[in-house]
PDB file of C-alpha atoms and ligand atoms in Angstrom:
ATOM      1  CA  MET Z 133     118.123  92.085 128.833  1.00 96.00           C
ATOM      2  CA  LYS Z 134     117.830  90.775 125.098  1.00 98.00           C
ATOM      3  CA  ILE Z 135     116.425  92.821 122.644  1.00 98.00           C
ATOM      4  CA  LEU Z 136     115.853  91.965 118.397  1.00 98.00           C
ATOM      5  CA  ILE Z 137     115.303  93.956 115.621  1.00 98.00           C
ATOM      6  CA  ALA Z 138     112.855  92.287 112.977  1.00 98.00           C
ATOM      7  CA  THR Z 139     112.612  93.802 109.961  1.00 98.00           C
ATOM      8  CA  GLU Z 140     111.399  91.890 106.553  1.00 97.00           C
ATOM      9  CA  LYS Z 141     112.378  95.561 105.060  1.00 96.00           C
ATOM     10  CA  PRO Z 142     115.610  96.675 106.767  1.00 97.00           C
ATOM     11  CA  PHE Z 143     116.109 100.032 108.628  1.00 98.00           C
ATOM     12  CA  ALA Z 144     118.772 101.859 107.258  1.00 97.00           C
ATOM     13  CA  LYS Z 145     122.467 101.155 108.269  1.00 97.00           C
ATOM     14  CA  THR Z 146     122.506 104.215 110.251  1.00 98.00           C
ATOM     15  CA  ALA Z 147     119.198 103.786 112.087  1.00 98.00           C
ATOM     16  CA  VAL Z 148     120.418 100.447 113.150  1.00 98.00           C
ATOM     17  CA  ASN Z 149     123.687 101.486 114.331  1.00 98.00           C
ATOM     18  CA  GLY Z 150     121.884 104.242 116.376  1.00 98.00           C
ATOM     19  CA  ILE Z 151     119.502 101.675 117.990  1.00 98.00           C
ATOM     20  CA  ARG Z 152     122.616  99.517 118.848  1.00 98.00           C
ATOM     21  CA  LYS Z 153     124.252 102.250 120.631  1.00 98.00           C
ATOM     22  CA  ILE Z 154     120.983 102.718 122.672  1.00 98.00           C
ATOM     23  CA  ILE Z 155     120.633  99.203 123.661  1.00 98.00           C
ATOM     24  CA  GLU Z 156     124.223  98.423 124.300  1.00 97.00           C
ATOM     25  CA  SER Z 157     124.772 101.490 126.324  1.00 96.00           C
ATOM     26  CA  LEU Z 158     122.661  99.982 128.727  1.00 95.00           C
ATOM     27  CA  GLY Z 159     124.639  96.925 128.583  1.00 96.00           C
ATOM     28  CA  TYR Z 160     121.541  95.120 126.579  1.00 98.00           C
ATOM     29  CA  GLU Z 161     121.874  92.521 123.934  1.00 98.00           C
ATOM     30  CA  LEU Z 162     120.956  93.616 120.318  1.00 98.00           C
ATOM     31  CA  CYS Z 163     120.075  90.953 117.808  1.00 98.00           C
ATOM     32  CA  LEU Z 164     119.138  91.511 114.127  1.00 98.00           C
ATOM     33  CA  LEU Z 165     116.472  89.453 111.911  1.00 98.00           C
ATOM     34  CA  GLU Z 166     116.737  91.228 108.381  1.00 98.00           C
ATOM     35  CA  LYS Z 167     115.138  90.413 105.188  1.00 98.00           C
ATOM     36  CA  TYR Z 168     113.586  87.341 106.171  1.00 98.00           C
ATOM     37  CA  THR Z 169     111.322  85.086 103.746  1.00 98.00           C
ATOM     38  CA  GLU Z 170     109.479  82.721 106.294  1.00 97.00           C
ATOM     39  CA  GLU Z 171     107.667  83.339 109.381  1.00 97.00           C
ATOM     40  CA  SER Z 172     109.615  80.157 111.047  1.00 98.00           C
ATOM     41  CA  GLN Z 173     112.413  82.673 110.890  1.00 98.00           C
ATOM     42  CA  PHE Z 174     110.358  85.257 113.045  1.00 98.00           C
ATOM     43  CA  LEU Z 175     109.384  82.620 115.300  1.00 98.00           C
ATOM     44  CA  SER Z 176     112.613  81.007 116.098  1.00 98.00           C
ATOM     45  CA  ALA Z 177     114.295  84.670 116.481  1.00 98.00           C
ATOM     46  CA  VAL Z 178     111.885  85.922 118.945  1.00 98.00           C
ATOM     47  CA  ALA Z 179     112.160  82.709 121.205  1.00 98.00           C
ATOM     48  CA  ASP Z 180     114.422  84.038 124.102  1.00 98.00           C
ATOM     49  CA  VAL Z 181     114.172  87.962 123.563  1.00 98.00           C
ATOM     50  CA  ASP Z 182     112.661  90.290 126.301  1.00 98.00           C
ATOM     51  CA  ALA Z 183     111.788  93.098 123.443  1.00 98.00           C
ATOM     52  CA  PHE Z 184     111.444  93.291 119.923  1.00 98.00           C
ATOM     53  CA  ILE Z 185     111.120  96.056 117.430  1.00 99.00           C
ATOM     54  CA  VAL Z 186     109.625  95.569 113.792  1.00 98.00           C
ATOM     55  CA  ARG Z 187     108.093  97.635 111.031  1.00 98.00           C
ATOM     56  CA  SER Z 188     105.030  96.040 109.146  1.00 97.00           C
ATOM     57  CA  ASP Z 189     106.066  92.970 110.027  1.00 98.00           C
ATOM     58  CA  LYS Z 190     103.001  90.927 111.068  1.00 98.00           C
ATOM     59  CA  VAL Z 191     102.963  90.111 114.692  1.00 98.00           C
ATOM     60  CA  THR Z 192     100.363  87.498 114.803  1.00 98.00           C
ATOM     61  CA  ARG Z 193      99.096  85.442 117.869  1.00 98.00           C
ATOM     62  CA  LYS Z 194     101.681  82.656 116.822  1.00 98.00           C
ATOM     63  CA  VAL Z 195     104.529  85.115 117.120  1.00 98.00           C
ATOM     64  CA  ILE Z 196     103.504  86.621 120.526  1.00 98.00           C
ATOM     65  CA  ASP Z 197     103.226  82.661 121.535  1.00 98.00           C
ATOM     66  CA  ALA Z 198     106.476  81.700 120.327  1.00 98.00           C
ATOM     67  CA  ALA Z 199     108.071  84.892 122.316  1.00 98.00           C
ATOM     68  CA  LYS Z 200     108.045  83.223 125.684  1.00 98.00           C
ATOM     69  CA  ASN Z 201     110.382  85.971 127.544  1.00 98.00           C
ATOM     70  CA  LEU Z 202     108.799  88.695 125.701  1.00 98.00           C
ATOM     71  CA  LYS Z 203     107.677  91.949 127.433  1.00 98.00           C
ATOM     72  CA  ILE Z 204     107.271  94.607 125.127  1.00 99.00           C
ATOM     73  CA  VAL Z 205     107.106  95.093 121.405  1.00 99.00           C
ATOM     74  CA  VAL Z 206     107.653  98.440 119.549  1.00 99.00           C
ATOM     75  CA  ARG Z 207     106.147  99.049 116.056  1.00 98.00           C
ATOM     76  CA  ALA Z 208     108.483 101.569 114.769  1.00 98.00           C
ATOM     77  CA  GLY Z 209     106.120 103.472 112.854  1.00 98.00           C
ATOM     78  CA  ALA Z 210     102.622 104.603 112.590  1.00 98.00           C
ATOM     79  CA  GLY Z 211     100.234 102.116 111.468  1.00 98.00           C
ATOM     80  CA  PHE Z 212      99.718  99.535 114.040  1.00 98.00           C
ATOM     81  CA  ASP Z 213      97.172  96.975 112.074  1.00 98.00           C
ATOM     82  CA  ASN Z 214     100.260  94.391 111.774  1.00 98.00           C
ATOM     83  CA  LEU Z 215      99.931  93.907 115.490  1.00 98.00           C
ATOM     84  CA  ASP Z 216      97.619  91.570 117.499  1.00 98.00           C
ATOM     85  CA  LEU Z 217      96.628  93.578 120.321  1.00 98.00           C
ATOM     86  CA  ASP Z 218      94.532  91.232 121.910  1.00 98.00           C
ATOM     87  CA  ALA Z 219      97.647  88.343 122.083  1.00 98.00           C
ATOM     88  CA  CYS Z 220      99.523  91.143 123.583  1.00 98.00           C
ATOM     89  CA  THR Z 221      96.991  91.835 126.012  1.00 98.00           C
ATOM     90  CA  GLU Z 222      96.366  88.244 126.998  1.00 98.00           C
ATOM     91  CA  LYS Z 223     100.358  87.831 127.752  1.00 98.00           C
ATOM     92  CA  ASN Z 224     100.459  91.352 129.759  1.00 98.00           C
ATOM     93  CA  ILE Z 225     103.048  92.532 126.579  1.00 98.00           C
ATOM     94  CA  VAL Z 226     103.161  95.953 126.264  1.00 99.00           C
ATOM     95  CA  ALA Z 227     102.514  97.076 122.564  1.00 99.00           C
ATOM     96  CA  MET Z 228     103.437 100.616 121.069  1.00 98.00           C
ATOM     97  CA  ASN Z 229     103.819 102.563 118.368  1.00 98.00           C
ATOM     98  CA  THR Z 230     106.098 105.575 117.346  1.00 98.00           C
ATOM     99  CA  PRO Z 231     103.441 108.025 116.354  1.00 98.00           C
ATOM    100  CA  GLY Z 232     104.932 111.069 114.036  1.00 98.00           C
ATOM    101  CA  GLN Z 233     108.553 110.053 113.855  1.00 98.00           C
ATOM    102  CA  ASN Z 234     108.284 108.860 110.026  1.00 98.00           C
ATOM    103  CA  SER Z 235     105.132 111.306 109.150  1.00 98.00           C
ATOM    104  CA  ASN Z 236     107.534 113.618 107.160  1.00 98.00           C
ATOM    105  CA  ALA Z 237     108.816 111.197 104.495  1.00 98.00           C
ATOM    106  CA  VAL Z 238     105.377 110.087 103.736  1.00 98.00           C
ATOM    107  CA  ALA Z 239     104.162 113.501 103.269  1.00 98.00           C
ATOM    108  CA  GLU Z 240     106.791 114.513 101.114  1.00 98.00           C
ATOM    109  CA  LEU Z 241     105.974 111.489  98.836  1.00 99.00           C
ATOM    110  CA  VAL Z 242     102.192 112.179  98.402  1.00 99.00           C
ATOM    111  CA  LEU Z 243     103.326 115.599  97.251  1.00 98.00           C
ATOM    112  CA  GLY Z 244     105.843 113.804  94.952  1.00 98.00           C
ATOM    113  CA  LEU Z 245     103.214 111.550  93.550  1.00 98.00           C
ATOM    114  CA  MET Z 246     100.893 114.375  92.820  1.00 98.00           C
ATOM    115  CA  VAL Z 247     103.502 116.214  90.598  1.00 98.00           C
ATOM    116  CA  PHE Z 248     104.390 112.878  88.978  1.00 98.00           C
ATOM    117  CA  MET Z 249     100.629 111.752  88.141  1.00 98.00           C
ATOM    118  CA  ASN Z 250     100.021 115.704  86.992  1.00 97.00           C
ATOM    119  CA  ARG Z 251     103.274 115.519  84.435  1.00 98.00           C
ATOM    120  CA  ASN Z 252     102.054 112.131  83.169  1.00 97.00           C
ATOM    121  CA  LYS Z 253     104.481 110.078  85.120  1.00 97.00           C
ATOM    122  CA  PHE Z 254     107.444 112.401  83.844  1.00 97.00           C
ATOM    123  CA  THR Z 255     106.693 111.576  80.381  1.00 96.00           C
ATOM    124  CA  ALA Z 256     106.056 113.833  77.321  1.00 90.00           C
ATOM    125  CA  GLY Z 257     102.742 115.287  76.832  1.00 93.00           C
ATOM    126  CA  THR Z 258     100.936 118.147  78.670  1.00 96.00           C
ATOM    127  CA  GLY Z 259     100.723 118.161  81.951  1.00 97.00           C
ATOM    128  CA  ARG Z 260      98.659 120.020  85.030  1.00 97.00           C
ATOM    129  CA  GLU Z 261     100.072 122.130  87.885  1.00 98.00           C
ATOM    130  CA  LEU Z 262      98.782 122.040  91.790  1.00 98.00           C
ATOM    131  CA  LYS Z 263      98.571 125.492  91.763  1.00 98.00           C
ATOM    132  CA  GLY Z 264      95.006 126.848  92.879  1.00 98.00           C
ATOM    133  CA  LYS Z 265      93.652 123.293  93.089  1.00 98.00           C
ATOM    134  CA  LYS Z 266      91.710 121.865  95.892  1.00 98.00           C
ATOM    135  CA  LEU Z 267      93.640 119.250  98.250  1.00 99.00           C
ATOM    136  CA  GLY Z 268      91.232 117.117 100.162  1.00 99.00           C
ATOM    137  CA  ILE Z 269      93.156 115.538 103.307  1.00 98.00           C
ATOM    138  CA  HIS Z 270      90.855 112.268 104.408  1.00 99.00           C
ATOM    139  CA  ALA Z 271      91.895 112.178 108.059  1.00 98.00           C
ATOM    140  CA  TYR Z 272      93.954 115.016 109.666  1.00 98.00           C
ATOM    141  CA  GLY Z 273      96.626 113.215 111.688  1.00 98.00           C
ATOM    142  CA  ASN Z 274     100.518 113.794 111.661  1.00 98.00           C
ATOM    143  CA  VAL Z 275     100.950 112.811 108.141  1.00 98.00           C
ATOM    144  CA  GLY Z 276      97.628 114.875 107.049  1.00 98.00           C
ATOM    145  CA  ARG Z 277      99.054 117.740 108.706  1.00 98.00           C
ATOM    146  CA  LEU Z 278     102.331 117.751 107.003  1.00 98.00           C
ATOM    147  CA  VAL Z 279     100.691 117.259 103.712  1.00 98.00           C
ATOM    148  CA  ALA Z 280      98.726 120.333 104.015  1.00 98.00           C
ATOM    149  CA  ARG Z 281     101.654 122.023 105.192  1.00 98.00           C
ATOM    150  CA  ILE Z 282     103.655 121.414 102.310  1.00 98.00           C
ATOM    151  CA  ALA Z 283     100.694 121.520  99.852  1.00 98.00           C
ATOM    152  CA  LYS Z 284     100.510 125.394 100.804  1.00 98.00           C
ATOM    153  CA  GLY Z 285     103.978 125.694  99.506  1.00 98.00           C
ATOM    154  CA  PHE Z 286     102.397 124.866  96.090  1.00 98.00           C
ATOM    155  CA  ASP Z 287      99.633 127.405  96.565  1.00 98.00           C
ATOM    156  CA  MET Z 288      96.996 124.599  96.889  1.00 98.00           C
ATOM    157  CA  GLU Z 289      93.755 125.349  98.570  1.00 98.00           C
ATOM    158  CA  ILE Z 290      93.465 122.672 101.595  1.00 98.00           C
ATOM    159  CA  TRP Z 291      90.259 121.012 102.980  1.00 98.00           C
ATOM    160  CA  ALA Z 292      90.320 118.135 105.150  1.00 98.00           C
ATOM    161  CA  PHE Z 293      87.910 116.129 106.812  1.00 98.00           C
ATOM    162  CA  ASP Z 294      88.188 114.429 110.105  1.00 98.00           C
ATOM    163  CA  PRO Z 295      85.687 113.517 112.748  1.00 98.00           C
ATOM    164  CA  PHE Z 296      88.553 113.103 115.599  1.00 97.00           C
ATOM    165  CA  VAL Z 297      90.075 116.431 115.549  1.00 98.00           C
ATOM    166  CA  LYS Z 298      88.945 119.553 116.957  1.00 98.00           C
ATOM    167  CA  LYS Z 299      87.545 121.472 114.062  1.00 97.00           C
ATOM    168  CA  GLU Z 300      89.445 124.712 115.542  1.00 97.00           C
ATOM    169  CA  THR Z 301      92.451 122.867 115.417  1.00 97.00           C
ATOM    170  CA  MET Z 302      92.212 122.110 111.688  1.00 98.00           C
ATOM    171  CA  GLN Z 303      90.828 125.675 111.218  1.00 97.00           C
ATOM    172  CA  ALA Z 304      93.849 127.527 112.759  1.00 98.00           C
ATOM    173  CA  ASP Z 305      95.862 125.444 110.108  1.00 97.00           C
ATOM    174  CA  GLY Z 306      93.822 128.093 107.693  1.00 97.00           C
ATOM    175  CA  ILE Z 307      91.976 124.881 106.308  1.00 97.00           C
ATOM    176  CA  THR Z 308      88.169 124.469 104.669  1.00 98.00           C
ATOM    177  CA  VAL Z 309      86.859 121.667 107.141  1.00 98.00           C
ATOM    178  CA  VAL Z 310      84.268 119.816 106.127  1.00 98.00           C
ATOM    179  CA  ASP Z 311      81.782 117.787 108.557  1.00 98.00           C
ATOM    180  CA  ASN Z 312      80.911 114.851 106.167  1.00 98.00           C
ATOM    181  CA  VAL Z 313      83.265 112.971 103.842  1.00 98.00           C
ATOM    182  CA  GLU Z 314      81.339 113.318 101.049  1.00 98.00           C
ATOM    183  CA  ASP Z 315      81.763 116.864 100.852  1.00 98.00           C
ATOM    184  CA  LEU Z 316      85.486 116.369 100.910  1.00 99.00           C
ATOM    185  CA  TYR Z 317      85.009 114.260  97.574  1.00 99.00           C
ATOM    186  CA  ALA Z 318      82.575 116.201  96.287  1.00 98.00           C
ATOM    187  CA  ASN Z 319      85.258 119.398  96.446  1.00 98.00           C
ATOM    188  CA  CYS Z 320      88.214 118.336  95.998  1.00 98.00           C
ATOM    189  CA  ASP Z 321      90.486 117.764  93.037  1.00 98.00           C
ATOM    190  CA  TYR Z 322      93.038 115.747  94.759  1.00 98.00           C
ATOM    191  CA  ILE Z 323      92.342 113.395  97.727  1.00 99.00           C
ATOM    192  CA  SER Z 324      95.247 112.503 100.208  1.00 99.00           C
ATOM    193  CA  LEU Z 325      94.398 109.410 102.301  1.00 99.00           C
ATOM    194  CA  HIS Z 326      95.710 109.206 106.131  1.00 98.00           C
ATOM    195  CA  ILE Z 327      93.119 106.966 107.740  1.00 98.00           C
ATOM    196  CA  PRO Z 328      94.235 103.623 109.012  1.00 98.00           C
ATOM    197  CA  ALA Z 329      93.030 100.422 108.260  1.00 98.00           C
ATOM    198  CA  ASN Z 330      90.438  98.749 110.535  1.00 97.00           C
ATOM    199  CA  ASP Z 331      87.257  96.816 110.584  1.00 97.00           C
ATOM    200  CA  LYS Z 332      85.393 100.383 110.197  1.00 97.00           C
ATOM    201  CA  THR Z 333      87.500 101.929 107.441  1.00 98.00           C
ATOM    202  CA  LYS Z 334      88.371  98.392 105.299  1.00 98.00           C
ATOM    203  CA  LYS Z 335      86.913  99.050 101.735  1.00 98.00           C
ATOM    204  CA  SER Z 336      85.305 102.219 102.675  1.00 98.00           C
ATOM    205  CA  ILE Z 337      87.067 104.102  99.499  1.00 98.00           C
ATOM    206  CA  ASN Z 338      84.505 102.805  97.180  1.00 98.00           C
ATOM    207  CA  TYR Z 339      82.900 103.674  93.582  1.00 98.00           C
ATOM    208  CA  LYS Z 340      79.944 106.019  95.486  1.00 98.00           C
ATOM    209  CA  LEU Z 341      82.835 108.360  97.050  1.00 98.00           C
ATOM    210  CA  LEU Z 342      84.991 108.181  94.252  1.00 98.00           C
ATOM    211  CA  ASN Z 343      82.247 109.103  91.728  1.00 98.00           C
ATOM    212  CA  LEU Z 344      81.661 112.465  94.068  1.00 98.00           C
ATOM    213  CA  MET Z 345      85.250 113.724  92.517  1.00 98.00           C
ATOM    214  CA  PRO Z 346      85.331 116.535  90.405  1.00 98.00           C
ATOM    215  CA  GLU Z 347      86.800 116.097  86.702  1.00 98.00           C
ATOM    216  CA  ASN Z 348      90.208 114.987  86.447  1.00 98.00           C
ATOM    217  CA  GLY Z 349      90.029 113.687  90.306  1.00 98.00           C
ATOM    218  CA  CYS Z 350      93.423 112.297  91.553  1.00 98.00           C
ATOM    219  CA  LEU Z 351      93.097 110.004  94.460  1.00 98.00           C
ATOM    220  CA  ILE Z 352      96.500 109.406  96.266  1.00 99.00           C
ATOM    221  CA  ASN Z 353      97.167 106.416  99.039  1.00 99.00           C
ATOM    222  CA  THR Z 354      99.927 106.279 100.869  1.00 98.00           C
ATOM    223  CA  ALA Z 355      97.893 104.709 103.791  1.00 98.00           C
ATOM    224  CA  ARG Z 356      96.958 101.367 103.426  1.00 98.00           C
ATOM    225  CA  LYS Z 357      95.938  98.662 100.438  1.00 98.00           C
ATOM    226  CA  GLU Z 358      92.942  97.409 102.644  1.00 98.00           C
ATOM    227  CA  ILE Z 359      90.854 100.655 102.942  1.00 98.00           C
ATOM    228  CA  ILE Z 360      90.318 100.967  99.180  1.00 98.00           C
ATOM    229  CA  ASP Z 361      87.481  98.710  97.356  1.00 98.00           C
ATOM    230  CA  GLU Z 362      89.430  97.392  94.627  1.00 98.00           C
ATOM    231  CA  ASP Z 363      86.887  96.285  92.789  1.00 97.00           C
ATOM    232  CA  GLU Z 364      84.942  99.415  92.659  1.00 98.00           C
ATOM    233  CA  LEU Z 365      88.168 101.497  92.050  1.00 98.00           C
ATOM    234  CA  LEU Z 366      88.486  99.333  88.927  1.00 98.00           C
ATOM    235  CA  LYS Z 367      84.813 100.308  87.818  1.00 98.00           C
ATOM    236  CA  ILE Z 368      85.336 103.855  88.580  1.00 98.00           C
ATOM    237  CA  LEU Z 369      88.812 103.980  86.651  1.00 98.00           C
ATOM    238  CA  GLU Z 370      86.825 102.242  83.600  1.00 98.00           C
ATOM    239  CA  GLU Z 371      83.583 104.518  83.733  1.00 98.00           C
ATOM    240  CA  ARG Z 372      85.688 107.916  84.024  1.00 98.00           C
ATOM    241  CA  ALA Z 373      88.868 108.335  81.739  1.00 98.00           C
ATOM    242  CA  ASP Z 374      89.249 111.746  83.722  1.00 98.00           C
ATOM    243  CA  MET Z 375      90.415 110.068  87.240  1.00 98.00           C
ATOM    244  CA  LYS Z 376      93.667 108.889  88.315  1.00 98.00           C
ATOM    245  CA  TYR Z 377      95.068 106.754  91.331  1.00 98.00           C
ATOM    246  CA  ALA Z 378      98.735 106.793  92.691  1.00 98.00           C
ATOM    247  CA  THR Z 379      99.434 104.733  95.133  1.00 98.00           C
ATOM    248  CA  ASP Z 380     102.638 103.671  97.692  1.00 98.00           C
ATOM    249  CA  VAL Z 381     100.379 100.736  98.868  1.00 98.00           C
ATOM    250  CA  ALA Z 382      99.427  98.660  95.449  1.00 98.00           C
ATOM    251  CA  PRO Z 383      96.106  96.900  95.144  1.00 97.00           C
ATOM    252  CA  SER Z 384      96.224  93.060  94.616  1.00 96.00           C
ATOM    253  CA  ASN Z 385      94.856  93.764  91.025  1.00 95.00           C
ATOM    254  CA  ILE Z 386      97.694  96.446  90.148  1.00 97.00           C
ATOM    255  CA  SER Z 387      98.994  94.582  87.024  1.00 96.00           C
ATOM    256  CA  GLU Z 388      95.211  94.745  85.590  1.00 96.00           C
ATOM    257  CA  LEU Z 389      95.256  98.571  86.612  1.00 97.00           C
ATOM    258  CA  GLN Z 390      98.432  99.508  84.927  1.00 96.00           C
ATOM    259  CA  GLU Z 391      97.728  97.535  82.157  1.00 96.00           C
ATOM    260  CA  LYS Z 392      94.455  98.911  81.621  1.00 98.00           C
ATOM    261  CA  PHE Z 393      94.900 102.714  82.629  1.00 98.00           C
ATOM    262  CA  GLY Z 394      98.543 103.310  81.696  1.00 95.00           C
ATOM    263  CA  LEU Z 395      99.408 106.962  82.964  1.00 97.00           C
ATOM    264  CA  ARG Z 396      96.243 107.164  85.103  1.00 98.00           C
ATOM    265  CA  VAL Z 397      97.500 104.684  87.673  1.00 98.00           C
ATOM    266  CA  PHE Z 398     100.902 104.192  89.426  1.00 98.00           C
ATOM    267  CA  ALA Z 399     102.000 102.025  92.342  1.00 98.00           C
ATOM    268  CA  THR Z 400     105.345 101.992  93.884  1.00 98.00           C
ATOM    269  CA  PRO Z 401     106.911  98.270  93.611  1.00 96.00           C
ATOM    270  CA  LYS Z 402     107.295  98.248  97.291  1.00 95.00           C
ATOM    271  CA  LYS Z 403     105.881 100.593 100.098  1.00 97.00           C
ATOM    272  CA  ILE Z 404     108.656 103.431 100.407  1.00 98.00           C
ATOM    273  CA  GLY Z 405     106.571 106.117 102.293  1.00 98.00           C
ATOM    274  CA  ALA Z 406     108.821 105.943 105.368  1.00 97.00           C
ATOM    275  CA  GLU Z 407     111.669 104.378 103.260  1.00 97.00           C
ATOM    276  CA  THR Z 408     114.160 107.390 103.848  1.00 98.00           C
ATOM    277  CA  ALA Z 409     117.187 107.488 106.331  1.00 97.00           C
ATOM    278  CA  GLU Z 410     115.662 110.275 108.473  1.00 98.00           C
ATOM    279  CA  ALA Z 411     112.348 108.351 109.055  1.00 98.00           C
ATOM    280  CA  ASN Z 412     114.184 105.350 109.606  1.00 98.00           C
ATOM    281  CA  ILE Z 413     116.462 106.995 112.321  1.00 98.00           C
ATOM    282  CA  ASN Z 414     113.676 108.902 113.993  1.00 98.00           C
ATOM    283  CA  ALA Z 415     111.568 105.838 114.155  1.00 98.00           C
ATOM    284  CA  GLY Z 416     113.927 103.442 114.819  1.00 98.00           C
ATOM    285  CA  LEU Z 417     115.869 105.585 117.745  1.00 98.00           C
ATOM    286  CA  ALA Z 418     112.306 106.238 119.270  1.00 98.00           C
ATOM    287  CA  ALA Z 419     111.445 102.524 119.525  1.00 98.00           C
ATOM    288  CA  ALA Z 420     114.626 101.600 121.266  1.00 98.00           C
ATOM    289  CA  ASN Z 421     114.340 104.365 123.461  1.00 98.00           C
ATOM    290  CA  GLN Z 422     110.784 103.654 124.297  1.00 98.00           C
ATOM    291  CA  ILE Z 423     112.149 100.355 125.077  1.00 98.00           C
ATOM    292  CA  VAL Z 424     114.654 101.253 127.237  1.00 98.00           C
ATOM    293  CA  ASN Z 425     112.493 103.983 128.922  1.00 98.00           C
ATOM    294  CA  PHE Z 426     109.853 100.768 129.684  1.00 98.00           C
ATOM    295  CA  PHE Z 427     112.555  98.719 131.332  1.00 98.00           C
ATOM    296  CA  LYS Z 428     114.557 101.707 133.001  1.00 96.00           C
ATOM    297  CA  SER Z 429     111.326 103.050 134.598  1.00 97.00           C
ATOM    298  CA  GLY Z 430     107.990 101.418 133.465  1.00 98.00           C
ATOM    299  CA  ASP Z 431     107.457 104.466 131.402  1.00 98.00           C
ATOM    300  CA  THR Z 432     104.287 103.396 128.990  1.00 98.00           C
ATOM    301  CA  THR Z 433     103.743 106.256 126.688  1.00 98.00           C
ATOM    302  CA  PHE Z 434     102.490 105.302 123.438  1.00 98.00           C
ATOM    303  CA  GLN Z 435     101.429 101.960 124.823  1.00 98.00           C
ATOM    304  CA  LEU Z 436      98.485 101.077 122.499  1.00 98.00           C
ATOM    305  CA  ASN Z 437      96.708  98.163 124.555  1.00 98.00           C
ATOM    306  CA  LYS Z 438      96.308 100.250 127.889  1.00 92.00           C
TER     307      LYS Z 438
HETATM  308  C1  LIG U  64     103.835 103.324 109.354  1.00 92.83           C
HETATM  309  O1  LIG U  64     102.497 103.018 109.439  1.00 92.83           O
HETATM  310  O2  LIG U  64     104.346 103.834 109.991  1.00 92.83           O
HETATM  311  C2  LIG U  64     103.898 103.300 107.427  1.00 92.83           C
HETATM  312  O3  LIG U  64     103.297 102.841 106.734  1.00 92.83           O
HETATM  313  C3  LIG U  64     105.692 102.474 107.609  1.00 92.83           C
HETATM  314  O4  LIG U  64     105.517 101.329 107.521  1.00 92.83           O
HETATM  315  P1  LIG U  64     107.136 100.703 107.151  1.00 92.83           P
HETATM  316  O5  LIG U  64     107.544 100.676 108.483  1.00 92.83           O
HETATM  317  O6  LIG U  64     106.365  99.387 106.781  1.00 92.83           O
HETATM  318  O7  LIG U  64     107.741 101.405 106.124  1.00 92.83           O
END
């Protein structure tokens, strides 16, 4: 059995070592394609493998077609908008993610970004505190839940909107739950985005929604670039000198935004939310174990294309 790790943005060494241990202990072979720059490298690397692990790497129909022996692909992480699930299903290939494994890293980054923006990107000048402010969590999944938990330590008031999570579950965590998304934006000083990128959510964070935010509103996006309407983000930042935007998934117009809005906008140079040794180990090892369990006993927990 041949298993490939294909990561344009590689895992930490410790994570790769851990994955190797799991794979090789069963007599399987592990191969690595790291920091590749061309799709052609990915296409030739998958040609003879039985399984592969990716991060945000784009697993297109072309990749699936090139992987003639493929039985299972695992996205080591939560968001699976990089996987062509239809292409996998058509070829009877199991596609999985590893939900929850890198959530803490992303959640810690959210609070870090909030403090950073509140303190003028760690430059001189009068900042603001998080204490007593309202934080709106847009989607209460694995990351959103952890953001809420950490933010409570800052003495923030936590609000959330998530039509897919039971109201009682959120309320049991001491959260103010709203039934429509507008109420979240209209009431919260900070909004942290945790929605996936799909046909329904793309460009859904728009002018109308953002303009509901109270004075000094700050939007934090550690989710996906595609969920923001970038033209409308520019418009709101132009019209409202009080608003701030910090993101781990830079918009296409980031240079323009940074030039125009200085301390009010920040984007990490490359997505770093899940970029911790711990998150790499958790997600990488989970992916390896899911592959091994699939081959050993047909375990399809976390299959996305059921
Ligand atoms: C995820 O969906 O798990 C996160 O966005 C992390 O993505 P990454 O593996 O590209 O860092």
